[in-house]
mmCIF file of C-alpha atoms in Angstrom:
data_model
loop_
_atom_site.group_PDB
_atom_site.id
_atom_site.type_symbol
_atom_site.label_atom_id
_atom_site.label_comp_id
_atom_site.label_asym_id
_atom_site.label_seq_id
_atom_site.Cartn_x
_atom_site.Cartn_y
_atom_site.Cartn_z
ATOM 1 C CA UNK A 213 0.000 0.000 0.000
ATOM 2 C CA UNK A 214 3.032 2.245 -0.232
ATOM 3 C CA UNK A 215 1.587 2.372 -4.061
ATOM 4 C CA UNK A 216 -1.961 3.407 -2.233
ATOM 5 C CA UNK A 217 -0.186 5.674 0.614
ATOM 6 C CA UNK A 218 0.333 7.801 -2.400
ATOM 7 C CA UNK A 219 3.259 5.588 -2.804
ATOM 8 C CA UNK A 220 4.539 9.266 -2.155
ATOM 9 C CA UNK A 221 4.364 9.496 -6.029
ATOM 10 C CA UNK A 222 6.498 11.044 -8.643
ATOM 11 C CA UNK A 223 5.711 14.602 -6.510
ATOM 12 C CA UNK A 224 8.331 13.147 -4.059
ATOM 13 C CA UNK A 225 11.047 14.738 -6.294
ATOM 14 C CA UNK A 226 10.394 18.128 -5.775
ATOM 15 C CA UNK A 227 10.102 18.752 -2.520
ATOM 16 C CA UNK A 228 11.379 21.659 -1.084
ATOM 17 C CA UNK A 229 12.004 22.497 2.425
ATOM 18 C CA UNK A 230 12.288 26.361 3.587
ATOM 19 C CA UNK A 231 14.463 25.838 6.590
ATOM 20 C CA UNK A 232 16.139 22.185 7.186
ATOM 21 C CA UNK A 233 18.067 19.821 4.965
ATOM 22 C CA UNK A 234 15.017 17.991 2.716
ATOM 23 C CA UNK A 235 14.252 14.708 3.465
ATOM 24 C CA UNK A 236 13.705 13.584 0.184
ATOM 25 C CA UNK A 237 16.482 10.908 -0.330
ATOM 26 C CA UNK A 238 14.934 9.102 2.537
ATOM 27 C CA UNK A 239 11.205 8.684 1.136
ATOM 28 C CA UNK A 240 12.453 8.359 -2.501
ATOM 29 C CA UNK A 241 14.833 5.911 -0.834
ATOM 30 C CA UNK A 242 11.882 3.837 1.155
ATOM 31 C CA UNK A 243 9.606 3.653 -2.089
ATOM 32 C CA UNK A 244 12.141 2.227 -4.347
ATOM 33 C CA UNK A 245 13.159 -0.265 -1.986
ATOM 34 C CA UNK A 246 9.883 -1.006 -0.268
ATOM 35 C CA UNK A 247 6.785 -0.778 -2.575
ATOM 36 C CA UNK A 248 3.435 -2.244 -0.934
ATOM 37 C CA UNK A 249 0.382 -1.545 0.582
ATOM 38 C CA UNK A 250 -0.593 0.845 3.917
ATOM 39 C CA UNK A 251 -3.354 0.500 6.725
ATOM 40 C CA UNK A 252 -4.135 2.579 9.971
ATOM 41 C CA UNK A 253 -3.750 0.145 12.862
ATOM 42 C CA UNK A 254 -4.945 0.072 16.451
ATOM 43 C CA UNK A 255 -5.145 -2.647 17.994
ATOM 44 C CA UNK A 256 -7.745 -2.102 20.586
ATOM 45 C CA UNK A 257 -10.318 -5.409 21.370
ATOM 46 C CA UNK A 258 -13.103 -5.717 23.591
ATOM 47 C CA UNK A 259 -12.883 -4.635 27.236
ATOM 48 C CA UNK A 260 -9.624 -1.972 25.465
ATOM 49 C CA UNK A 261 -9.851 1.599 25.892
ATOM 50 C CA UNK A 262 -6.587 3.770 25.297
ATOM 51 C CA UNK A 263 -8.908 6.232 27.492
ATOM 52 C CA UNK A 264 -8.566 3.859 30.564
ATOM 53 C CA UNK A 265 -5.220 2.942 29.312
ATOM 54 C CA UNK A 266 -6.435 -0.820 28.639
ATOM 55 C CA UNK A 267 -3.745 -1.823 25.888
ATOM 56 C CA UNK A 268 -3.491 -4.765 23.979
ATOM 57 C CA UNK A 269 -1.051 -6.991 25.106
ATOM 58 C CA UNK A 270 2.538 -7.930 23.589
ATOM 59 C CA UNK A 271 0.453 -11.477 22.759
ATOM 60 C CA UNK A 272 -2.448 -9.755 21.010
ATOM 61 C CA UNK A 273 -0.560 -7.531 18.919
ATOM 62 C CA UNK A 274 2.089 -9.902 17.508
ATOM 63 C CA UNK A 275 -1.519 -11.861 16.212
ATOM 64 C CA UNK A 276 -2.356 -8.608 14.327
ATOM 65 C CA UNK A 277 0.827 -8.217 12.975
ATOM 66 C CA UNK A 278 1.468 -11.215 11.928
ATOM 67 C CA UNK A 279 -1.998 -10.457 9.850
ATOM 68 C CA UNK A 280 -1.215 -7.669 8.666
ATOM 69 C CA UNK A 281 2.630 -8.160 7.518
ATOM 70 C CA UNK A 282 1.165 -10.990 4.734
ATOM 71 C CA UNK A 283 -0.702 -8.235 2.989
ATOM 72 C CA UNK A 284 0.493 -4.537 4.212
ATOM 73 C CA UNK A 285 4.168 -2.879 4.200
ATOM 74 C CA UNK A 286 3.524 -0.349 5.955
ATOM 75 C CA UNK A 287 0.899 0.790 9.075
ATOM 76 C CA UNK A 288 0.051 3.851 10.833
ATOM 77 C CA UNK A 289 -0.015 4.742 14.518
ATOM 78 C CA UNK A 290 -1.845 7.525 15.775
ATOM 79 C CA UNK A 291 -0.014 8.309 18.597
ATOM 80 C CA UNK A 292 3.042 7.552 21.213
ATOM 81 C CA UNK A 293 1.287 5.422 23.657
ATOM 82 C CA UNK A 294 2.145 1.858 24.956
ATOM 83 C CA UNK A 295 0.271 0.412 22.143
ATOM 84 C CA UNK A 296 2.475 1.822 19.702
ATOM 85 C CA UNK A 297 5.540 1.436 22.016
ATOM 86 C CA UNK A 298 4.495 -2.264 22.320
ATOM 87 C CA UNK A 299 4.070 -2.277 18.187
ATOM 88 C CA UNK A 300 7.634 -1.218 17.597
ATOM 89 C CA UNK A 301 8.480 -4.199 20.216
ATOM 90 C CA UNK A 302 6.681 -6.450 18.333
ATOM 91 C CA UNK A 303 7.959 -5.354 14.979
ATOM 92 C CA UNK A 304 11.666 -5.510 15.949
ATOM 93 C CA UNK A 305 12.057 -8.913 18.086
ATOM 94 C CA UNK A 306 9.466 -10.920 15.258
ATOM 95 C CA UNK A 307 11.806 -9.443 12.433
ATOM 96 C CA UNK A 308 9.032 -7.964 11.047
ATOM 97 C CA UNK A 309 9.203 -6.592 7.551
ATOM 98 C CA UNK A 310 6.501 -3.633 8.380
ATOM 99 C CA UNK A 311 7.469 0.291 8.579
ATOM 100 C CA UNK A 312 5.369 2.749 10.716
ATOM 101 C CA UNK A 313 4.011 6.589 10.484
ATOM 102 C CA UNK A 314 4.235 7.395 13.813
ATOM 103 C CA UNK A 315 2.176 10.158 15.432
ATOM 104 C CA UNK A 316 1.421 12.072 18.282
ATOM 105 C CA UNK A 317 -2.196 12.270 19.792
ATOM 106 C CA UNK A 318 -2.748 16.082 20.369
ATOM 107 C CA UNK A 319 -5.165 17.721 23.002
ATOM 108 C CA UNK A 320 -7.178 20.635 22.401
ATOM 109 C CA UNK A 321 -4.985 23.410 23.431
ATOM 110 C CA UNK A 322 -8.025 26.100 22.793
ATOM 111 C CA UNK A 323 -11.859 25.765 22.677
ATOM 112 C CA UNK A 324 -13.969 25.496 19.648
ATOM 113 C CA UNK A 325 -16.945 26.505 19.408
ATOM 114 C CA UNK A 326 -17.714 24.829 15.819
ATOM 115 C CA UNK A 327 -17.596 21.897 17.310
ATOM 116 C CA UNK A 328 -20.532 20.359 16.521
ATOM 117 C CA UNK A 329 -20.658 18.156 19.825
ATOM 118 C CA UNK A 330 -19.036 20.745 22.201
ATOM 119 C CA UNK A 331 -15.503 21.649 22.725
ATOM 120 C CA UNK A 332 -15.277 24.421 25.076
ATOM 121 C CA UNK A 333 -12.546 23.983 27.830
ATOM 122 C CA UNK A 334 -11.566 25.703 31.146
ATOM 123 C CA UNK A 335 -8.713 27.782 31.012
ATOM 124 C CA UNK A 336 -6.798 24.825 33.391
ATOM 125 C CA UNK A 337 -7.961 22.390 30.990
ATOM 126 C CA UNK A 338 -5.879 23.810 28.299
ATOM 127 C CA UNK A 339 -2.983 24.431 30.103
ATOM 128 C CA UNK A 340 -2.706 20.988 31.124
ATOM 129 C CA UNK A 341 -3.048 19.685 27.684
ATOM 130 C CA UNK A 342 -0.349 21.999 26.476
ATOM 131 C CA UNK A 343 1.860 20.060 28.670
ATOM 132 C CA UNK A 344 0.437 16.925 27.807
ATOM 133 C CA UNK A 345 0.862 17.706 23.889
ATOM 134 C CA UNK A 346 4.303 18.579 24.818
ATOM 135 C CA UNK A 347 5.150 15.442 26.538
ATOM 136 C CA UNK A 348 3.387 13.489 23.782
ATOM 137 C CA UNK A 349 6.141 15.115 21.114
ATOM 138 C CA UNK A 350 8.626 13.964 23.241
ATOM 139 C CA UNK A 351 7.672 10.803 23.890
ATOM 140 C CA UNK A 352 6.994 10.378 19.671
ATOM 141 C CA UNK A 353 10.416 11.692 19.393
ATOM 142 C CA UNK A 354 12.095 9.527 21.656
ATOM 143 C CA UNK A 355 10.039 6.128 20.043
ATOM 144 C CA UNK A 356 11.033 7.361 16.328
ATOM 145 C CA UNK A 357 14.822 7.485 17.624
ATOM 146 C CA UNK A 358 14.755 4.516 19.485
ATOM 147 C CA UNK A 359 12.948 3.234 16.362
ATOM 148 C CA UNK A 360 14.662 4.605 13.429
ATOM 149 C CA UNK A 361 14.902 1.071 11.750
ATOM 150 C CA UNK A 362 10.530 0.724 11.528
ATOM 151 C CA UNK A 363 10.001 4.005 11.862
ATOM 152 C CA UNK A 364 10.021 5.741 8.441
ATOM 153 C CA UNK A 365 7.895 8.753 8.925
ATOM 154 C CA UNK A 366 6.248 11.226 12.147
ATOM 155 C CA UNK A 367 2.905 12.954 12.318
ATOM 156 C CA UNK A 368 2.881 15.937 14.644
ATOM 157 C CA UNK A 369 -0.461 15.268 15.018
ATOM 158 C CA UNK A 370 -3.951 13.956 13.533
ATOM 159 C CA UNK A 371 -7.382 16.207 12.626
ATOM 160 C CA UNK A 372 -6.306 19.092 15.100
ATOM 161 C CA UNK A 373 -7.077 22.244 13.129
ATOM 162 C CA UNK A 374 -10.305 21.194 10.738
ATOM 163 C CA UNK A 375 -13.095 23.441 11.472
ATOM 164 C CA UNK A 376 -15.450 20.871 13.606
ATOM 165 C CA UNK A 377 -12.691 18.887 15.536
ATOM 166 C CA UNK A 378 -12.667 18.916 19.079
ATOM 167 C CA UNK A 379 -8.991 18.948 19.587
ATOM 168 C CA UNK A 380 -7.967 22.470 18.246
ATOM 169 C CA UNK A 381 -4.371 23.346 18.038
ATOM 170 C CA UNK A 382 -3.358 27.145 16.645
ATOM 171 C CA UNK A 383 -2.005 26.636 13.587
ATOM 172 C CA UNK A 384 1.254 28.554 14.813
ATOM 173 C CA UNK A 385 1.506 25.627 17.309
ATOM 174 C CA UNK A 386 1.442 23.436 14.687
ATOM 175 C CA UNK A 387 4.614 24.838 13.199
ATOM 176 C CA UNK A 388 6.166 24.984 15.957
ATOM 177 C CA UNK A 389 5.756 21.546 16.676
ATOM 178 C CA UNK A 390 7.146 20.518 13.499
ATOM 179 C CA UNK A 391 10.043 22.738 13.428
ATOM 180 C CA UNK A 392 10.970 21.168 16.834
ATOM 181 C CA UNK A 393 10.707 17.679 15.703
ATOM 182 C CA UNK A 394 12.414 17.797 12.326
ATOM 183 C CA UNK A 395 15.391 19.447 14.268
ATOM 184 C CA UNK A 396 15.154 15.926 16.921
ATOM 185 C CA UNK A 397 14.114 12.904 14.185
ATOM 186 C CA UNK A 398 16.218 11.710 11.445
ATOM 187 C CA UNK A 399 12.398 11.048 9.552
ATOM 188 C CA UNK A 400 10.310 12.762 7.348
ATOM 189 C CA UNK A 401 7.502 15.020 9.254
ATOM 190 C CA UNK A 402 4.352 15.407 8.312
ATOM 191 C CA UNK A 403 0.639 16.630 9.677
ATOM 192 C CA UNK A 404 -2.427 14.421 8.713
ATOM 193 C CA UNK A 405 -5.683 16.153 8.454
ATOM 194 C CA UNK A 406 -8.789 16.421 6.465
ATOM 195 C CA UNK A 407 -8.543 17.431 3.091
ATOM 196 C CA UNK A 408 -10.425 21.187 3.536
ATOM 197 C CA UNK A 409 -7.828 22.876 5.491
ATOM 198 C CA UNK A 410 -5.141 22.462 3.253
ATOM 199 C CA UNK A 411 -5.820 24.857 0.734
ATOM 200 C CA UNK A 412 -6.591 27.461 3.427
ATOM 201 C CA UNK A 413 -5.375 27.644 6.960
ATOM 202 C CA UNK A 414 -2.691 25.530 6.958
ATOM 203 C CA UNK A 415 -0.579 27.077 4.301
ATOM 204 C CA UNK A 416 1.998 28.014 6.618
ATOM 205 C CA UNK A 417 2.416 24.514 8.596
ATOM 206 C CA UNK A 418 2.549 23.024 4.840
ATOM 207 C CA UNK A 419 5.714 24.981 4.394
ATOM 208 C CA UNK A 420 7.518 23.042 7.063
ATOM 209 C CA UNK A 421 6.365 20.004 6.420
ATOM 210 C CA UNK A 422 8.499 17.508 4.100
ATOM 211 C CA UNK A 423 4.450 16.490 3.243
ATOM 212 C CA UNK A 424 1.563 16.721 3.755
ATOM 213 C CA UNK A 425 -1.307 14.102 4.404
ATOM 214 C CA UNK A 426 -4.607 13.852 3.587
ATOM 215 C CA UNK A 427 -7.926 12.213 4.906
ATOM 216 C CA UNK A 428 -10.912 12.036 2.399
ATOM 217 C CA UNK A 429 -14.380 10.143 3.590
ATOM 218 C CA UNK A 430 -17.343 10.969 0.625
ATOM 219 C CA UNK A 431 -19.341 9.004 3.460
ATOM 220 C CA UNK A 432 -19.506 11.381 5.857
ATOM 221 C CA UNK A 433 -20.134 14.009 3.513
ATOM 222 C CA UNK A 434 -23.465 12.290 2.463
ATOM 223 C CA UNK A 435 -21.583 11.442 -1.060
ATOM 224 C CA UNK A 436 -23.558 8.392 -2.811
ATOM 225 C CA UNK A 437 -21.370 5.332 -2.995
ATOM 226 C CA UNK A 438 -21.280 5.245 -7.008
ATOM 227 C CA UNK A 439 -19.433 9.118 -6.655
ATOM 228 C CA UNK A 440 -17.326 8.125 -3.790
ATOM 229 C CA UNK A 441 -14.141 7.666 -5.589
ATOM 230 C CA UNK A 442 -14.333 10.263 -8.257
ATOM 231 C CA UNK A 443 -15.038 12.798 -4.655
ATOM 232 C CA UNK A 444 -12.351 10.968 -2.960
ATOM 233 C CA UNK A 445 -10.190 11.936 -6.067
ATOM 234 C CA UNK A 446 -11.433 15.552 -6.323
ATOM 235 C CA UNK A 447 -9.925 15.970 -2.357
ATOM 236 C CA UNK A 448 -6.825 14.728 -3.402
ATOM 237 C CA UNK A 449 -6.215 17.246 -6.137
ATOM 238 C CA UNK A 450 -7.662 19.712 -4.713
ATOM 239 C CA UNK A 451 -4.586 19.558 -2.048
ATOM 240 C CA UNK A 452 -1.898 18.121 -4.793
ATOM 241 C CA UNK A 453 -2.836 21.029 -6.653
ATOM 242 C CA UNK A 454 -2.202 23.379 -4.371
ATOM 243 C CA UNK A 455 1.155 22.436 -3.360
ATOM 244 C CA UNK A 456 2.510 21.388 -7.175
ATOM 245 C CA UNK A 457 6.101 21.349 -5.651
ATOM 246 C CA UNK A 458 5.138 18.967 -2.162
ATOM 247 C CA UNK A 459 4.497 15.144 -1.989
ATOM 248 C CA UNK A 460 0.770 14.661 -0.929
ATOM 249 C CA UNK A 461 -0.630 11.255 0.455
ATOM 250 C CA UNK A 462 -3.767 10.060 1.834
ATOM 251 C CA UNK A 463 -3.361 9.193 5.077
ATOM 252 C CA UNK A 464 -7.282 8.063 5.931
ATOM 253 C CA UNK A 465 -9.905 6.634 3.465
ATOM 254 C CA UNK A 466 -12.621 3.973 4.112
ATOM 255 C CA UNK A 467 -15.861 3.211 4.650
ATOM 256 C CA UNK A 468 -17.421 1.772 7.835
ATOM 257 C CA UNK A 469 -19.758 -1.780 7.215
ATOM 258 C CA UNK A 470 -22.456 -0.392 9.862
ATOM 259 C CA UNK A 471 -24.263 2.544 11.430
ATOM 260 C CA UNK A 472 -27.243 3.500 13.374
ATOM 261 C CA UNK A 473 -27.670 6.719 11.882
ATOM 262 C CA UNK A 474 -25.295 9.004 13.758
ATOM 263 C CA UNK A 475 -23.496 11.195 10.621
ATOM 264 C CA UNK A 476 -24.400 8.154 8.188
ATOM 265 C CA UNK A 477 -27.974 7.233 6.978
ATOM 266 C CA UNK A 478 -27.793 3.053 8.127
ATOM 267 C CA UNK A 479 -28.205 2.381 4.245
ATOM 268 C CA UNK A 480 -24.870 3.964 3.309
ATOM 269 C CA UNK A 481 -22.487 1.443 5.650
ATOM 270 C CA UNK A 482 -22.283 -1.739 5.124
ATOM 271 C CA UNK A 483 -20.032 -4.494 4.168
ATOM 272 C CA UNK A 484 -20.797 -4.441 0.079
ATOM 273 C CA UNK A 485 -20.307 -1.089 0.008
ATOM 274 C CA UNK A 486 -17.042 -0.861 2.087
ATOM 275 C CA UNK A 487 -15.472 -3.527 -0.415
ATOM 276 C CA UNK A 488 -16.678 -1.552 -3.808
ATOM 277 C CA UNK A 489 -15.129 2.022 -2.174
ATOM 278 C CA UNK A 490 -12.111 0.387 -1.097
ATOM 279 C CA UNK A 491 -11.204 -2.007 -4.568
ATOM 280 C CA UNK A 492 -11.595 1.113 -6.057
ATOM 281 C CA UNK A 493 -9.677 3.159 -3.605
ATOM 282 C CA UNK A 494 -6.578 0.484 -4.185
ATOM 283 C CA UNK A 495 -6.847 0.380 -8.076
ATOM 284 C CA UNK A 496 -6.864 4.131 -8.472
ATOM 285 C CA UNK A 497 -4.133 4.362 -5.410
ATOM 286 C CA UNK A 498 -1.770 2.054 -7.516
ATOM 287 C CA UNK A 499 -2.104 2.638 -10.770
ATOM 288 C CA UNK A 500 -1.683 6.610 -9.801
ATOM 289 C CA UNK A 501 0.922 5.777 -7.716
ATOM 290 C CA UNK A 502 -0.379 7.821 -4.984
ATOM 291 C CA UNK A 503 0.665 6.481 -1.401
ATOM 292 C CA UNK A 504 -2.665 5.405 0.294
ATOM 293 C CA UNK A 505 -3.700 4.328 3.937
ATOM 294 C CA UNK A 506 -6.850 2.576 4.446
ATOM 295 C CA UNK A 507 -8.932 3.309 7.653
ATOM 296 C CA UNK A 508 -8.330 0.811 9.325
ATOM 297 C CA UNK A 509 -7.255 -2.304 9.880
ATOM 298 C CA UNK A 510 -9.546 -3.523 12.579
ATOM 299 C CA UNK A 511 -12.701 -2.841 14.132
ATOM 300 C CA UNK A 512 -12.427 -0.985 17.801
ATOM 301 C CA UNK A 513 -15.650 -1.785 20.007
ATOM 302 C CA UNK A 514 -14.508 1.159 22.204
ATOM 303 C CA UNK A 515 -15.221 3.793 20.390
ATOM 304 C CA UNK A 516 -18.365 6.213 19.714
ATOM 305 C CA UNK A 517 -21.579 6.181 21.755
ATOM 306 C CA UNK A 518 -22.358 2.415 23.972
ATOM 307 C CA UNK A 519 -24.367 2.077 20.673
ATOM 308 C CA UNK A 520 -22.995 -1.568 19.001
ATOM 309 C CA UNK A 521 -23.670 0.346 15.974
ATOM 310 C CA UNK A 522 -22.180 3.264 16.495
ATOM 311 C CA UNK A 523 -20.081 3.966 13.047
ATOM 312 C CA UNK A 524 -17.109 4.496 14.730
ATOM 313 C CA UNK A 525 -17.072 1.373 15.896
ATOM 314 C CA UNK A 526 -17.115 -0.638 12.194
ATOM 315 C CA UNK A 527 -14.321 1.329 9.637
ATOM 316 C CA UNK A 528 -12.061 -2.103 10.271
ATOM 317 C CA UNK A 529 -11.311 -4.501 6.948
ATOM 318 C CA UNK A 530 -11.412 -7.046 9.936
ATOM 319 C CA UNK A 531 -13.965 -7.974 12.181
ATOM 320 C CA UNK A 532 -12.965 -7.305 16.768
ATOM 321 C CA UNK A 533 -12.385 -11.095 16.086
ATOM 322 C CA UNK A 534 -9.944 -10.829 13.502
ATOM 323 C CA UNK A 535 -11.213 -12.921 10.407
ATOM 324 C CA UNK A 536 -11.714 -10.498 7.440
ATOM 325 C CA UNK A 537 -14.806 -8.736 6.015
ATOM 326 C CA UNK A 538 -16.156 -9.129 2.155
ATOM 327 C CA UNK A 539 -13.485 -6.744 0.759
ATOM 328 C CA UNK A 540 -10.672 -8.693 2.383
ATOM 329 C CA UNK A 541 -12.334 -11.627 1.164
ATOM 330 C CA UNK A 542 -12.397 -10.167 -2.146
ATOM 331 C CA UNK A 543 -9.150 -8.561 -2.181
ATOM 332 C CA UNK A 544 -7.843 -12.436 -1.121
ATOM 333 C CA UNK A 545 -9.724 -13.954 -4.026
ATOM 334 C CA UNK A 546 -8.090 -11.833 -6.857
ATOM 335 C CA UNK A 547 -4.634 -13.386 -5.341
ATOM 336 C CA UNK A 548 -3.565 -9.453 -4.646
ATOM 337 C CA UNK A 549 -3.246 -10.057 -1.547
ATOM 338 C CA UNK A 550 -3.141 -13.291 1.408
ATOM 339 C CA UNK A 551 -3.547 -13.926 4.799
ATOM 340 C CA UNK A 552 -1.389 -16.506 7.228
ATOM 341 C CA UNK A 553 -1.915 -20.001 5.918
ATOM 342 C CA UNK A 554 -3.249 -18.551 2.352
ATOM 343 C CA UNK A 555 -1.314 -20.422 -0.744
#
């Protein structure tokens, strides 16, 4: 899925960084030598909850690795935790062929009040999760480091600045936070975020960024499956366009398999039409050599409303118990990809 990541693309050779050395050799470097597929992963089963600090255990993550390295190259991580510290683990003492985007998990460090579902914050709120953001880049530093051989790219940080999230960050804390992690990683640094800002607000984080990452879901934006890709496509150039001289990747697409109507009519999720979104996502991905990560690897019961059908809950190519959904089944049919025991 390095193809899908937006296989960084042909874009990767003119990057240019204002400030630091560019970091171009290294991703030119990477998709030469490691061309494949990439997925979001969190591990999280039932009775997990990164909120409660529930992990998965050393056990249960070697399991979804070991899934995931017969048919991905490379996975995301949303954030420095001991999931992702225990991933890395994993990754290193199987010998595991897999590469990361590592990221940090930011707090809101002001309120928003577009925040559809309410993110105003107490003045001591905020401070505290400046220091907590802070601690979180250092921790993601220190991982990517200690790390350097999986570790092939850092996010400073995921959805913090679109318009309805609920973890705002200025955008002159953004750049700050990159500038002080490309001065501490030897990696590539980028910012993932939904498509809109890009072309906007975040014009000055872009310039410090060696690129820039995109997430594009026609679902939530009420987009009928049969347009999905050619919207999905329209995001994408919409930000490519925009920055004709920076590598841009997708760093979320998908499609959840159920809902109970909270942001997506019930109709619109379900397991036929995650597997004709994503077949098409992949196709388009490779053949346009655009470096693509699907959302996500597995389904993760703790998230979203106590609902079971909350659509949070169902984005995962994988069921909580691990054996694959329709367009896994699919993908697996066409020989494109294969699973542990597979021929």
């Amino acid at each position: 899925m390095w193809a899908r990541i937006g296989a960084f693309g042909t874009r990767m050779a003119t990057i240019n960084m204002p400030s630091l050395p560019s970091k171009r050799p290294l991703i030119e470097q990477f998709i030469s030598q490691n061309p494949g597929r990439a997925i979001c992963y969190s591990g999280y089963r039932a009775g997990q909850d990164p909120r409660q600090k529930i992990y998965p255990s050393y056990a249960e993550i070697r399991e979804d690795l070991l899934i995931l390295a017969q048919s991905w190259s490379v996975i995301r991580l949303y954030d420095p935790s001991q999931h992702a510290e225990t991933t890395l683990q994993v990754i290193r003492a199987e010998g595991l062929a897999l590469k990361v985007l590592l990221g940090a998990d930011l707090a809101a460090e002001v309120s928003n009040p577009n925040c559809p579902w309410g993110a105003e914050f107490s003045d001591k709120t905020l401070r505290a999760n400046r220091r907590t953001n802070s601690a979180n880049i250092d921790r993601m530093i220190a991982l990517a480091n200690q790390y350097a051989d999986s570790v092939i790219a850092v996010s400073i940080g995921n959805e913090a600045s679109v318009e309805w999230t609920d973890h705002m960050v200025p955008v002159n804390k953004l750049v700050a936070y990159a500038r002080r992690v490309k001065q501490a990683v030897p990696q590539p640094v980028t910012f993932c975020e939904n498509y809109v800002p890009w072309t906007s607000k975040l014009a000055p984080l872009a310039a410090e960024l060696d690129f820039i990452s995109v997430h594009t879901y026609p679902v939530w934006e009420n987009v009928a499956l049969d347009h999905a890709l050619a919207y999905t496509q329209q995001n994408y150039r919409s930000v490519a366009d925009h920055y004709p001289n920076q590598p841009v990747v997708i760093t979320e697409a998908g499609w959840p398999t159920a809902s109970n109507g909270r942001g997506i009519e019930p109709p619109n999720a379900s397991a036929a039409a995650q597997a004709q979104y994503c077949q098409q996502l992949l196709a388009w991905s490779q053949e346009e050599k655009i470096l693509t990560f699907v959302f996500e690897a597995f389904d993760e019961p703790w998230k979203g409303s106590p609902d079971p059908l909350e659509p949070e809950k169902h984005w995962g190519l994988f069921y909580v118990d691990r054996t694959p959904k329709p367009v896994m089944q699919n993908i697996l049919e066409k020989g494109r990809m294969r699973l542990p025991g597979a021929p």
